[in-house]
Amino acid sequence: MHAPTTDVTALPPQQSGSPARTAGRPSADSPGQGAGPAWWMWAMASGLFLVYMLLSLRTHERLLSHSFDLAIFEQAVRSYAEGHLPVSEVKGPDFPVLGDHFSPVLALLAPLYWLWPSARTLLVAQAGLVAVSVLPLAQWARRSLGSTAAVVLGLCYGLSWGIANGVGFDFHEWAFAVPLLACALAALGEGRLRAAACWALPLVLVKEDMGLTVAVIGLLIAWRGGGEGGPRGSWRGSWRGRRLGIAVAAAGLVWTLLAVLVVLPALSPSGSYFYASFLGGSGGGAGGGPGSGFGEVLRKATIGLVTPETKVTTLVLVLAPTLFLALRSPLVLVAVPTLVWRGVSDYTAHWGTGYHYSLTLMPIVFAAFVDALGRRGTTGAGLRRYLAGAAGVCALLLPVYSLAQLAYPETWRADPRIAAAHRVMGRIPDGATVQASDGLVPHLADRTSVSLYGWPASRPEPQWIVVDTQVPQQRRWPLSAIDESLALAGAKANGYRLVAQEDGFVLLGRS
């Protein structure tokens, strides 16, 4: 890492506050700077919420959401709302979700699901969680760099490609991690160490891997330490701060080990942590690996982190929105656990920029960006150049990723097939057992026991089968068109009768 232009630790105590006190930028103690988020921050967050919500809901309404993962999470939340531990029929008959990923934070959505039992509840909640994460980052940027920088950085963060892909692909538990990370890192960057610890610790309830992220945040708290006795803004400080950080780091590490080695195997039907297979060379059926043993572990932990080139491309794109200045802040180290487990995974989807896998990286790199600009003492023309560069990268990448769909005419065009799909699905009674095509499963998860048609683990001999036979080839999963046709013919031969057929949607029921 490069040393900052202004070494705040070398200043006398009365001058060593946060970078907001340097070089003519507004002081954190000046009127309005130390208060809560300004009205325009709330307006920015509200605008982003609207954009995220429109993208998510419109994707769902067009039958483009999926059984993996939206329906799985809806079935988990529905279970909590009904007062029992979460199960998902999509994963398998009465499959215990807490044995797949340990994400008890999903229970917080149960009250919302009581009011609006629908997959849309999860999508709207995700839009709100991600949108609100802009507030702590923008507020910190305003205190450190001024209001103009806060606006630009807030919009660049909110429209960044990792955020766009996260909200554009179903719902995921990581939505809860985004505001927690933003609040924890903003507090840490400002030297509020106890606040940083309080925001970071709940991350262990989001997903089992987040304990490693908490551990790194704890180490940074221990390193900085200054919020409890040392000069604020310093990355060196008192023993009290170090002790707090060590405790947070230990809690995160211990929890991840406990979750992966004890809790998840105990709750899983297989008696093991399934996703460990992604790291062990077998690929868990998801991509395969060339071998196992110490040599393979060594390869994955070294050259395997940057090969194939997809991994390097992803790393470049993660850092590019910050003009690579995130590398000048210690906060960027918080991204290391996520980048490492993705890099050593045998599952090829973990390597690229698709899906939701970069969602939690965006608040980290943008927090590091704010910290790097503040620690460098960047002002005036230099700051304007950095802001313009960040905005340029954001604008360049925006058309490539999910948010660009809002500008496509087909996104808003009424498709008569959608109405046909709902008419056909409307023939299925509430509470029935169903197997359905991937895009139809999320529309049945709120009122039936639905699983994925063609998925080997699905509940056998359901009462109803509903299939979209006109899904484009590139979106067909898990059955090809030929396999689907053969499966439907076999179902009819085994006692299912044709109940409805409209616009390519086929509904079969047991005789």
CSV table of N, CA and C in Angstrom, one decimal, residues 269-322:
chain,number,residue,atom,x,y,z
A,269,PRO,N,-29.2,-32.6,6.1
A,269,PRO,CA,-29.6,-34.0,5.9
A,269,PRO,C,-28.4,-34.9,5.5
A,270,SER,N,-27.3,-34.3,4.9
A,270,SER,CA,-26.2,-35.1,4.5
A,270,SER,C,-25.2,-35.3,5.7
A,271,GLY,N,-25.3,-34.5,6.8
A,271,GLY,CA,-24.4,-34.6,7.9
A,271,GLY,C,-23.1,-33.9,7.6
A,272,SER,N,-23.0,-33.1,6.6
A,272,SER,CA,-21.8,-32.4,6.3
A,272,SER,C,-22.1,-31.0,5.7
A,273,TYR,N,-21.1,-30.2,5.6
A,273,TYR,CA,-21.3,-28.8,5.0
A,273,TYR,C,-21.1,-29.0,3.5
A,274,PHE,N,-22.2,-28.9,2.8
A,274,PHE,CA,-22.2,-29.2,1.4
A,274,PHE,C,-21.2,-28.4,0.6
A,275,TYR,N,-21.1,-27.1,0.9
A,275,TYR,CA,-20.3,-26.2,0.1
A,275,TYR,C,-18.8,-26.3,0.3
A,276,ALA,N,-18.4,-27.1,1.3
A,276,ALA,CA,-17.0,-27.4,1.4
A,276,ALA,C,-16.5,-28.2,0.2
A,277,SER,N,-17.4,-28.9,-0.5
A,277,SER,CA,-17.0,-29.6,-1.7
A,277,SER,C,-16.6,-28.7,-2.8
A,278,PHE,N,-17.0,-27.5,-2.8
A,278,PHE,CA,-16.6,-26.5,-3.8
A,278,PHE,C,-15.2,-26.1,-3.7
A,279,LEU,N,-14.6,-26.3,-2.5
A,279,LEU,CA,-13.3,-25.9,-2.2
A,279,LEU,C,-12.3,-27.1,-2.2
A,280,GLY,N,-12.8,-28.3,-2.4
A,280,GLY,CA,-12.0,-29.5,-2.2
A,280,GLY,C,-11.5,-30.2,-3.4
A,281,GLY,N,-11.8,-29.6,-4.6
A,281,GLY,CA,-11.3,-30.3,-5.8
A,281,GLY,C,-12.3,-31.1,-6.5
A,282,SER,N,-13.4,-31.5,-5.8
A,282,SER,CA,-14.4,-32.3,-6.4
A,282,SER,C,-15.4,-31.5,-7.1
A,283,GLY,N,-15.5,-30.2,-6.7
A,283,GLY,CA,-16.4,-29.3,-7.4
A,283,GLY,C,-17.9,-29.3,-7.0
A,284,GLY,N,-18.2,-30.3,-6.1
A,284,GLY,CA,-19.6,-30.4,-5.7
A,284,GLY,C,-20.6,-30.5,-6.8
A,285,GLY,N,-20.1,-31.1,-7.9
A,285,GLY,CA,-21.0,-31.2,-9.0
A,285,GLY,C,-21.2,-29.9,-9.8
A,286,ALA,N,-20.4,-28.9,-9.5
A,286,ALA,CA,-20.6,-27.6,-10.0
A,286,ALA,C,-19.6,-27.2,-11.0
A,287,GLY,N,-18.5,-27.9,-11.1
A,287,GLY,CA,-17.5,-27.4,-12.1
A,287,GLY,C,-16.3,-28.3,-12.2
A,288,GLY,N,-16.1,-29.2,-11.2
A,288,GLY,CA,-15.0,-30.1,-11.2
A,288,GLY,C,-13.7,-29.5,-10.9
A,289,GLY,N,-12.8,-30.3,-10.5
A,289,GLY,CA,-11.4,-29.8,-10.2
A,289,GLY,C,-10.4,-30.8,-10.6
A,290,PRO,N,-9.2,-30.4,-10.8
A,290,PRO,CA,-8.2,-31.3,-11.4
A,290,PRO,C,-7.5,-32.2,-10.4
A,291,GLY,N,-7.8,-32.1,-9.1
A,291,GLY,CA,-7.2,-33.0,-8.1
A,291,GLY,C,-7.4,-32.6,-6.7
A,292,SER,N,-6.7,-33.2,-5.8
A,292,SER,CA,-6.9,-32.9,-4.4
A,292,SER,C,-5.6,-33.1,-3.7
A,293,GLY,N,-5.6,-32.9,-2.4
A,293,GLY,CA,-4.4,-33.0,-1.6
A,293,GLY,C,-3.7,-31.7,-1.4
A,294,PHE,N,-2.5,-31.8,-0.8
A,294,PHE,CA,-1.8,-30.6,-0.5
A,294,PHE,C,-1.4,-29.8,-1.7
A,295,GLY,N,-0.9,-30.5,-2.8
A,295,GLY,CA,-0.5,-29.8,-4.0
A,295,GLY,C,-1.6,-29.0,-4.6
A,296,GLU,N,-2.8,-29.5,-4.6
A,296,GLU,CA,-4.0,-28.8,-5.1
A,296,GLU,C,-4.3,-27.6,-4.3
A,297,VAL,N,-4.3,-27.8,-3.0
A,297,VAL,CA,-4.6,-26.7,-2.0
A,297,VAL,C,-3.6,-25.6,-2.3
A,298,LEU,N,-2.3,-25.9,-2.4
A,298,LEU,CA,-1.2,-24.9,-2.7
A,298,LEU,C,-1.5,-24.2,-4.0
A,299,ARG,N,-1.9,-24.9,-5.0
A,299,ARG,CA,-2.1,-24.3,-6.3
A,299,ARG,C,-3.3,-23.3,-6.2
A,300,LYS,N,-4.3,-23.7,-5.5
A,300,LYS,CA,-5.5,-22.9,-5.4
A,300,LYS,C,-5.2,-21.6,-4.6
A,301,ALA,N,-4.4,-21.8,-3.6
A,301,ALA,CA,-4.1,-20.6,-2.7
A,301,ALA,C,-3.0,-19.7,-3.3
A,302,THR,N,-2.4,-20.0,-4.5
A,302,THR,CA,-1.4,-19.2,-5.1
A,302,THR,C,-1.9,-18.8,-6.5
A,303,ILE,N,-1.4,-19.6,-7.5
A,303,ILE,CA,-1.7,-19.2,-8.9
A,303,ILE,C,-3.2,-19.4,-9.2
A,304,GLY,N,-3.8,-20.3,-8.4
A,304,GLY,CA,-5.3,-20.5,-8.6
A,304,GLY,C,-6.1,-19.3,-8.3
A,305,LEU,N,-5.6,-18.4,-7.6
A,305,LEU,CA,-6.4,-17.2,-7.2
A,305,LEU,C,-6.5,-16.2,-8.4
A,306,VAL,N,-5.6,-16.3,-9.4
A,306,VAL,CA,-5.5,-15.4,-10.5
A,306,VAL,C,-5.7,-16.1,-11.8
A,307,THR,N,-6.0,-17.4,-11.8
A,307,THR,CA,-6.2,-18.1,-13.1
A,307,THR,C,-7.5,-19.0,-12.9
A,308,PRO,N,-8.3,-19.1,-13.9
A,308,PRO,CA,-8.1,-18.5,-15.2
A,308,PRO,C,-8.3,-17.0,-15.2
A,309,GLU,N,-8.2,-16.3,-16.3
A,309,GLU,CA,-8.2,-14.9,-16.4
A,309,GLU,C,-9.5,-14.2,-15.9
A,310,THR,N,-10.6,-15.0,-15.9
A,310,THR,CA,-11.9,-14.5,-15.4
A,310,THR,C,-11.7,-13.9,-14.0
A,311,LYS,N,-10.9,-14.5,-13.2
A,311,LYS,CA,-10.7,-14.1,-11.8
A,311,LYS,C,-10.0,-12.7,-11.8
A,312,VAL,N,-9.0,-12.5,-12.6
A,312,VAL,CA,-8.3,-11.3,-12.7
A,312,VAL,C,-9.3,-10.2,-13.2
A,313,THR,N,-10.1,-10.5,-14.2
A,313,THR,CA,-11.0,-9.5,-14.8
A,313,THR,C,-12.0,-9.1,-13.7
A,314,THR,N,-12.5,-10.0,-12.9
A,314,THR,CA,-13.4,-9.7,-11.8
A,314,THR,C,-12.7,-8.8,-10.8
A,315,LEU,N,-11.5,-9.1,-10.4
A,315,LEU,CA,-10.8,-8.2,-9.4
A,315,LEU,C,-10.6,-6.8,-10.0
A,316,VAL,N,-10.2,-6.7,-11.3
A,316,VAL,CA,-10.0,-5.4,-11.9
A,316,VAL,C,-11.4,-4.6,-11.8
A,317,LEU,N,-12.5,-5.3,-12.2
A,317,LEU,CA,-13.7,-4.6,-12.2
A,317,LEU,C,-14.2,-4.2,-10.8
A,318,VAL,N,-13.9,-5.0,-9.8
A,318,VAL,CA,-14.2,-4.7,-8.4
A,318,VAL,C,-13.5,-3.4,-8.0
A,319,LEU,N,-12.3,-3.2,-8.4
A,319,LEU,CA,-11.5,-2.0,-8.0
A,319,LEU,C,-11.7,-0.8,-8.9
A,320,ALA,N,-12.0,-1.1,-10.2
A,320,ALA,CA,-12.1,0.0,-11.2
A,320,ALA,C,-13.0,1.1,-10.8
A,321,PRO,N,-14.2,0.9,-10.2
A,321,PRO,CA,-15.0,2.1,-9.8
A,321,PRO,C,-14.4,3.0,-8.8
A,322,THR,N,-13.4,2.6,-8.1
A,322,THR,CA,-12.6,3.5,-7.2
A,322,THR,C,-11.3,4.0,-7.8
